[in-house]
Amino acid sequence: MVQLGQFPPARHVIAHISDTHFLGGGRPLYGTVDTDPTLGFALQLLERSNLSIEAIVFTGDLADLAEPEAYERLRSIVEPAAERMGARIVWVMGNHDERPAYSKGLFGHETTEPQDRVEMIGGLRIISLDSTVPGYHHGAILDSQLEWLRDVLAEPAADGSLLALHHPPLPSPVEIMAILELQQMDRLAEVIRGTDVRGILAGHLHHAMSGMFAGIPVSVAAATCYTIDPSAPVGSLLGVDGAQSINLVHVYDDQILHSIVPAVETRPVSGFPDSVLERLGQLTAEQRLEAFSNKASTFNLAEVESSSAPA
Ligand SMILES: [Fe+2]
Ligand SMILES: [Fe+2]
């Protein structure tokens, strides 16, 4: 592949999906939201992309009421797609999940212990940290978990680490969600600051959001079930059936990109097939700039033409 710009291809590409909220028996969420097709569609988009996706990270609230059948159905949808893509699956606990059903349903071993795991994707370490509090919706991390995390991070990974947890260590633009935030974030900051953690992946808020925590970029993926509108009138909480999305995470040597992919049907209005890039790849850098960047190129004039007023 010809390098077209200043960056070589990403070292790792992973997908970040959150808040699937499956109910048992395929029941619609709130009696109206069909959760499965949106996730299925998102996975289809990932497959269609032909990207070498090495892992799919699910940042919690996998099942809405932690019903065993919900985890079973989730696996039956995700596992075949992940296998076809050659991608590993990284599960993370959310407040709607319950440790016994989650551990039994996804790992075949029922336990009430925190669900913390490490997955190595080549040189990239993905740490799945359980930020849930049994019986509650807010988040917290136990001393014993912080100790575990400190131990894990003592040895840096070749390509660095991504920390995946459900409750984002950030304020929320939706005021009421502050009640359900991760408590004592400063204790987590103290453990991860200055380590090889290069990015934090989270969910819980049901709208895409980004911020910084302990000097580390945080990316919150929206949800595939329903989303929360952060522009709703102050003081209110508004969940809507629309704007569902997932994220693509491109990990470069010095950068990490988080790109939002709509997981709903969209109407194509412009673009071209990959054969165009193939042709551009055969040109010199200078010819490429003339062919694709010059506003007066045949290519760009055709674009202008397509938007012109009819004669
Ligand atoms: Fe959720
Ligand atoms: Fe949540």
Tab-separated table of C-alpha atoms and ligand atoms in Angstrom:
chain	number	residue	atom	x	y	z
A	1	MET	CA	0.000	0.000	0.000
A	2	VAL	CA	1.323	3.433	-0.955
A	3	GLN	CA	1.592	5.901	1.933
A	4	LEU	CA	-0.392	8.931	0.779
A	5	GLY	CA	0.220	11.301	3.681
A	6	GLN	CA	2.649	11.824	6.524
A	7	PHE	CA	1.603	8.857	8.625
A	8	PRO	CA	2.248	5.169	8.065
A	9	PRO	CA	-0.819	2.937	8.588
A	10	ALA	CA	-2.162	2.625	12.136
A	11	ARG	CA	-0.406	-0.014	14.192
A	12	HIS	CA	-3.726	-1.309	15.563
A	13	VAL	CA	-7.369	-0.839	14.642
A	14	ILE	CA	-10.030	-1.745	17.136
A	15	ALA	CA	-13.769	-1.179	17.369
A	16	HIS	CA	-15.398	0.334	20.449
A	17	ILE	CA	-19.054	-0.479	21.055
A	18	SER	CA	-21.075	0.375	24.145
A	19	ASP	CA	-24.360	-0.053	25.942
A	20	THR	CA	-26.150	-2.744	23.966
A	21	HIS	CA	-28.715	-3.195	26.812
A	22	PHE	CA	-30.105	-6.515	25.550
A	23	LEU	CA	-33.193	-7.874	27.301
A	24	GLY	CA	-34.035	-11.571	27.615
A	25	GLY	CA	-36.117	-13.146	24.852
A	26	GLY	CA	-35.360	-10.242	22.511
A	27	ARG	CA	-37.909	-8.043	24.330
A	28	PRO	CA	-37.746	-4.441	23.134
A	29	LEU	CA	-36.171	-1.977	25.558
A	30	TYR	CA	-38.830	0.312	27.118
A	31	GLY	CA	-41.249	-1.807	25.108
A	32	THR	CA	-40.205	-0.014	21.936
A	33	VAL	CA	-36.465	-0.141	21.150
A	34	ASP	CA	-35.389	-3.178	19.147
A	35	THR	CA	-31.804	-3.513	20.416
A	36	ASP	CA	-30.487	-6.375	18.277
A	37	PRO	CA	-30.724	-5.028	14.689
A	38	THR	CA	-28.680	-1.891	15.444
A	39	LEU	CA	-25.844	-3.948	16.882
A	40	GLY	CA	-26.109	-6.378	13.954
A	41	PHE	CA	-25.963	-3.466	11.531
A	42	ALA	CA	-22.907	-1.984	13.306
A	43	LEU	CA	-21.109	-5.315	13.024
A	44	GLN	CA	-22.042	-5.526	9.338
A	45	LEU	CA	-20.469	-2.109	8.796
A	46	LEU	CA	-17.279	-3.269	10.505
A	47	GLU	CA	-17.153	-6.357	8.297
A	48	ARG	CA	-17.876	-4.371	5.159
A	49	SER	CA	-15.047	-1.964	5.999
A	50	ASN	CA	-12.392	-4.619	5.343
A	51	LEU	CA	-10.345	-2.963	8.089
A	52	SER	CA	-8.076	-5.338	9.973
A	53	ILE	CA	-9.981	-4.984	13.216
A	54	GLU	CA	-8.024	-6.789	15.896
A	55	ALA	CA	-10.452	-6.395	18.767
A	56	ILE	CA	-13.986	-5.288	19.519
A	57	VAL	CA	-14.246	-3.674	22.941
A	58	PHE	CA	-17.719	-3.538	24.549
A	59	THR	CA	-17.708	-0.991	27.375
A	60	GLY	CA	-20.551	-2.317	29.483
A	61	ASP	CA	-24.311	-2.341	29.980
A	62	LEU	CA	-24.321	-5.365	27.720
A	63	ALA	CA	-27.558	-6.729	29.180
A	64	ASP	CA	-30.216	-4.395	30.573
A	65	LEU	CA	-31.374	-6.681	33.401
A	66	ALA	CA	-28.516	-9.205	33.375
A	67	GLU	CA	-30.770	-12.008	32.106
A	68	PRO	CA	-28.768	-15.091	31.037
A	69	GLU	CA	-30.542	-15.268	27.683
A	70	ALA	CA	-29.509	-11.691	26.907
A	71	TYR	CA	-25.818	-12.602	27.254
A	72	GLU	CA	-26.390	-15.742	25.191
A	73	ARG	CA	-28.028	-13.778	22.401
A	74	LEU	CA	-25.324	-11.122	22.519
A	75	ARG	CA	-22.670	-13.783	22.070
A	76	SER	CA	-24.617	-15.410	19.250
A	77	ILE	CA	-24.622	-12.101	17.361
A	78	VAL	CA	-21.115	-10.870	18.189
A	79	GLU	CA	-19.002	-14.034	18.151
A	80	PRO	CA	-19.611	-15.182	14.553
A	81	ALA	CA	-18.981	-11.648	13.231
A	82	ALA	CA	-15.820	-11.262	15.328
A	83	GLU	CA	-14.593	-14.630	14.137
A	84	ARG	CA	-15.116	-13.721	10.484
A	85	MET	CA	-13.125	-10.522	11.069
A	86	GLY	CA	-10.448	-12.300	13.069
A	87	ALA	CA	-11.151	-9.887	15.943
A	88	ARG	CA	-10.925	-10.676	19.630
A	89	ILE	CA	-13.799	-9.619	21.889
A	90	VAL	CA	-13.132	-7.616	25.038
A	91	TRP	CA	-16.122	-7.446	27.386
A	92	VAL	CA	-16.390	-4.832	30.142
A	93	MET	CA	-18.917	-4.814	33.002
A	94	GLY	CA	-21.563	-2.048	33.183
A	95	ASN	CA	-23.947	-1.046	35.954
A	96	HIS	CA	-26.834	-2.844	34.240
A	97	ASP	CA	-24.811	-6.071	34.170
A	98	GLU	CA	-24.544	-8.329	37.214
A	99	ARG	CA	-21.281	-10.092	37.975
A	100	PRO	CA	-22.696	-13.630	38.412
A	101	ALA	CA	-24.700	-13.602	35.157
A	102	TYR	CA	-21.966	-11.722	33.273
A	103	SER	CA	-19.156	-14.035	34.372
A	104	LYS	CA	-21.244	-17.152	33.772
A	105	GLY	CA	-22.712	-15.990	30.469
A	106	LEU	CA	-19.528	-14.629	28.913
A	107	PHE	CA	-16.726	-16.552	30.615
A	108	GLY	CA	-18.452	-19.755	31.770
A	109	HIS	CA	-17.500	-19.249	35.416
A	110	GLU	CA	-19.995	-17.729	37.847
A	111	THR	CA	-18.533	-15.377	40.443
A	112	THR	CA	-19.360	-12.223	42.392
A	113	GLU	CA	-15.746	-10.986	42.126
A	114	PRO	CA	-14.893	-7.809	40.172
A	115	GLN	CA	-14.486	-8.567	36.468
A	116	ASP	CA	-11.036	-7.196	35.686
A	117	ARG	CA	-9.051	-8.675	32.816
A	118	VAL	CA	-6.081	-7.997	30.556
A	119	GLU	CA	-6.081	-8.767	26.846
A	120	MET	CA	-2.940	-8.456	24.726
A	121	ILE	CA	-3.510	-7.465	21.095
A	122	GLY	CA	0.011	-7.908	19.810
A	123	GLY	CA	1.947	-5.248	21.727
A	124	LEU	CA	-1.202	-3.343	22.716
A	125	ARG	CA	-2.589	-4.053	26.171
A	126	ILE	CA	-6.319	-3.623	26.695
A	127	ILE	CA	-7.320	-3.543	30.355
A	128	SER	CA	-10.958	-4.261	31.147
A	129	LEU	CA	-11.731	-2.675	34.525
A	130	ASP	CA	-14.960	-3.334	36.401
A	131	SER	CA	-16.250	0.007	37.721
A	132	THR	CA	-19.586	-1.327	38.959
A	133	VAL	CA	-21.051	-1.403	42.468
A	134	PRO	CA	-23.345	-4.398	43.059
A	135	GLY	CA	-26.929	-3.211	43.436
A	136	TYR	CA	-26.214	0.375	42.298
A	137	HIS	CA	-25.874	2.369	39.088
A	138	HIS	CA	-23.013	4.693	40.086
A	139	GLY	CA	-19.382	3.620	39.708
A	140	ALA	CA	-16.525	2.859	42.085
A	141	ILE	CA	-13.243	0.967	42.059
A	142	LEU	CA	-12.150	-1.053	45.076
A	143	ASP	CA	-8.745	-0.636	46.743
A	144	SER	CA	-7.948	-4.220	45.762
A	145	GLN	CA	-8.727	-3.404	42.109
A	146	LEU	CA	-6.492	-0.339	42.191
A	147	GLU	CA	-3.710	-2.487	43.619
A	148	TRP	CA	-4.262	-5.016	40.832
A	149	LEU	CA	-4.179	-2.225	38.241
A	150	ARG	CA	-1.000	-0.788	39.728
A	151	ASP	CA	0.627	-4.231	39.424
A	152	VAL	CA	-0.510	-4.672	35.826
A	153	LEU	CA	0.829	-1.238	34.848
A	154	ALA	CA	4.163	-1.730	36.599
A	155	GLU	CA	5.425	-3.329	33.392
A	156	PRO	CA	4.762	-1.188	30.294
A	157	ALA	CA	3.446	-2.866	27.131
A	158	ALA	CA	5.321	-2.440	23.828
A	159	ASP	CA	2.502	-0.423	22.208
A	160	GLY	CA	1.072	0.991	25.434
A	161	SER	CA	-2.259	0.340	27.150
A	162	LEU	CA	-5.890	1.223	26.652
A	163	LEU	CA	-8.011	1.242	29.794
A	164	ALA	CA	-11.628	0.243	29.178
A	165	LEU	CA	-14.185	0.882	31.900
A	166	HIS	CA	-17.902	1.619	31.873
A	167	HIS	CA	-18.128	4.810	33.976
A	168	PRO	CA	-16.113	7.603	32.305
A	169	PRO	CA	-13.764	9.433	34.695
A	170	LEU	CA	-15.149	12.793	33.551
A	171	PRO	CA	-17.910	15.218	34.459
A	172	SER	CA	-21.185	14.757	32.565
A	173	PRO	CA	-22.852	17.502	30.509
A	174	VAL	CA	-26.185	15.964	31.548
A	175	GLU	CA	-26.473	17.172	35.148
A	176	ILE	CA	-28.450	14.324	36.655
A	177	MET	CA	-25.883	11.768	35.453
A	178	ALA	CA	-23.422	13.221	38.001
A	179	ILE	CA	-25.233	11.143	40.627
A	180	LEU	CA	-24.258	8.029	38.686
A	181	GLU	CA	-20.658	9.009	38.005
A	182	LEU	CA	-17.498	7.154	38.996
A	183	GLN	CA	-16.751	8.032	42.607
A	184	GLN	CA	-13.299	9.011	43.882
A	185	MET	CA	-11.847	9.494	40.428
A	186	ASP	CA	-8.721	10.997	41.998
A	187	ARG	CA	-7.708	7.550	43.287
A	188	LEU	CA	-7.791	6.143	39.772
A	189	ALA	CA	-5.877	9.182	38.501
A	190	GLU	CA	-3.134	8.555	40.999
A	191	VAL	CA	-2.691	4.961	39.739
A	192	ILE	CA	-2.698	5.635	35.995
A	193	ARG	CA	-0.979	9.026	35.751
A	194	GLY	CA	2.449	8.679	34.147
A	195	THR	CA	1.921	5.014	33.177
A	196	ASP	CA	1.705	3.576	29.656
A	197	VAL	CA	-2.088	4.110	29.550
A	198	ARG	CA	-2.531	6.049	26.309
A	199	GLY	CA	-6.282	6.161	26.134
A	200	ILE	CA	-9.410	5.462	28.162
A	201	LEU	CA	-12.509	3.931	26.544
A	202	ALA	CA	-15.839	4.288	28.346
A	203	GLY	CA	-19.613	4.202	27.879
A	204	HIS	CA	-22.539	4.730	30.289
A	205	LEU	CA	-23.555	8.206	29.072
A	206	HIS	CA	-25.249	7.016	25.832
A	207	HIS	CA	-23.816	9.923	23.850
A	208	ALA	CA	-20.365	10.258	22.301
A	209	MET	CA	-18.070	12.505	24.294
A	210	SER	CA	-14.368	13.097	24.765
A	211	GLY	CA	-12.239	14.663	27.485
A	212	MET	CA	-8.984	14.352	29.411
A	213	PHE	CA	-8.328	12.567	32.677
A	214	ALA	CA	-4.984	12.470	34.477
A	215	GLY	CA	-3.405	13.711	31.249
A	216	ILE	CA	-4.928	10.817	29.280
A	217	PRO	CA	-7.522	11.258	26.499
A	218	VAL	CA	-10.906	9.707	27.293
A	219	SER	CA	-13.328	8.633	24.575
A	220	VAL	CA	-16.905	7.763	25.453
A	221	ALA	CA	-18.786	5.768	22.824
A	222	ALA	CA	-22.510	6.426	22.465
A	223	ALA	CA	-24.856	3.430	22.666
A	224	THR	CA	-26.250	0.997	20.135
A	225	CYS	CA	-29.628	0.730	21.948
A	226	TYR	CA	-30.853	4.331	22.431
A	227	THR	CA	-28.963	7.558	22.924
A	228	ILE	CA	-29.199	10.414	25.406
A	229	ASP	CA	-29.523	13.920	23.973
A	230	PRO	CA	-27.035	16.173	25.793
A	231	SER	CA	-28.815	19.238	24.378
A	232	ALA	CA	-32.064	18.410	26.182
A	233	PRO	CA	-33.421	21.233	28.407
A	234	VAL	CA	-31.264	21.739	31.512
A	235	GLY	CA	-32.350	19.483	34.350
A	236	SER	CA	-34.088	16.942	32.119
A	237	LEU	CA	-32.961	13.544	30.912
A	238	LEU	CA	-33.964	12.657	27.361
A	239	GLY	CA	-33.353	9.240	25.847
A	240	VAL	CA	-34.064	9.033	22.115
A	241	ASP	CA	-34.267	6.297	19.505
A	242	GLY	CA	-31.745	7.738	17.048
A	243	ALA	CA	-28.094	8.728	16.539
A	244	GLN	CA	-26.845	5.310	17.676
A	245	SER	CA	-23.172	4.903	16.856
A	246	ILE	CA	-19.988	2.975	17.504
A	247	ASN	CA	-16.352	4.083	17.361
A	248	LEU	CA	-13.310	3.018	15.405
A	249	VAL	CA	-10.037	3.392	17.279
A	250	HIS	CA	-6.876	3.757	15.200
A	251	VAL	CA	-3.743	3.372	17.304
A	252	TYR	CA	-0.637	4.986	15.807
A	253	ASP	CA	2.822	5.243	17.326
A	254	ASP	CA	2.148	8.758	18.665
A	255	GLN	CA	-1.581	9.235	18.150
A	256	ILE	CA	-4.876	7.554	18.856
A	257	LEU	CA	-7.906	8.442	16.764
A	258	HIS	CA	-11.503	7.826	17.769
A	259	SER	CA	-13.913	8.012	14.815
A	260	ILE	CA	-17.651	7.882	15.290
A	261	VAL	CA	-19.511	5.551	12.930
A	262	PRO	CA	-23.308	5.979	12.683
A	263	ALA	CA	-24.984	2.624	13.364
A	264	VAL	CA	-28.203	3.653	11.654
A	265	GLU	CA	-29.170	3.546	7.984
A	266	THR	CA	-27.820	6.539	6.084
A	267	ARG	CA	-28.371	7.724	2.515
A	268	PRO	CA	-25.219	7.779	0.372
A	269	VAL	CA	-24.962	11.037	-1.566
A	270	SER	CA	-21.386	11.154	-2.799
A	271	GLY	CA	-18.132	9.218	-2.949
A	272	PHE	CA	-16.427	6.671	-5.158
A	273	PRO	CA	-15.217	3.060	-5.017
A	274	ASP	CA	-11.756	1.914	-3.909
A	275	SER	CA	-10.607	1.662	-7.539
A	276	VAL	CA	-10.085	5.456	-7.500
A	277	LEU	CA	-7.582	5.191	-4.665
A	278	GLU	CA	-5.908	2.343	-6.493
A	279	ARG	CA	-5.428	4.584	-9.538
A	280	LEU	CA	-4.205	7.487	-7.401
A	281	GLY	CA	-1.734	5.131	-5.754
A	282	GLN	CA	-0.078	4.560	-9.130
A	283	LEU	CA	0.700	8.267	-9.590
A	284	THR	CA	3.624	10.240	-8.158
A	285	ALA	CA	2.908	12.371	-5.082
A	286	GLU	CA	2.863	15.487	-7.262
A	287	GLN	CA	0.500	13.971	-9.836
A	288	ARG	CA	-1.786	12.853	-7.023
A	289	LEU	CA	-1.978	16.367	-5.605
A	290	GLU	CA	-2.889	17.709	-9.061
A	291	ALA	CA	-5.438	14.961	-9.692
A	292	PHE	CA	-7.201	15.069	-6.333
A	293	SER	CA	-6.407	18.377	-4.605
A	294	ASN	CA	-6.301	20.897	-7.458
A	295	LYS	CA	-9.740	22.562	-7.556
A	296	ALA	CA	-9.484	22.714	-11.351
A	297	SER	CA	-8.771	18.989	-11.829
A	298	THR	CA	-11.215	16.980	-13.929
A	299	PHE	CA	-12.094	15.089	-10.789
A	300	ASN	CA	-12.989	18.185	-8.757
A	301	LEU	CA	-14.719	19.897	-11.639
A	302	ALA	CA	-16.984	16.878	-11.959
A	303	GLU	CA	-17.836	17.228	-8.244
A	304	VAL	CA	-18.663	20.927	-8.719
A	305	GLU	CA	-20.706	20.036	-11.782
A	306	SER	CA	-22.849	17.590	-9.793
A	307	SER	CA	-23.830	20.365	-7.338
A	308	SER	CA	-24.473	23.074	-9.951
A	309	ALA	CA	-27.914	24.512	-10.576
A	310	PRO	CA	-29.654	22.829	-13.516
A	311	ALA	CA	-29.215	24.716	-16.807
B	1	FE	FE	-26.250	2.186	29.580
B	2	FE	FE	-24.407	2.553	32.504
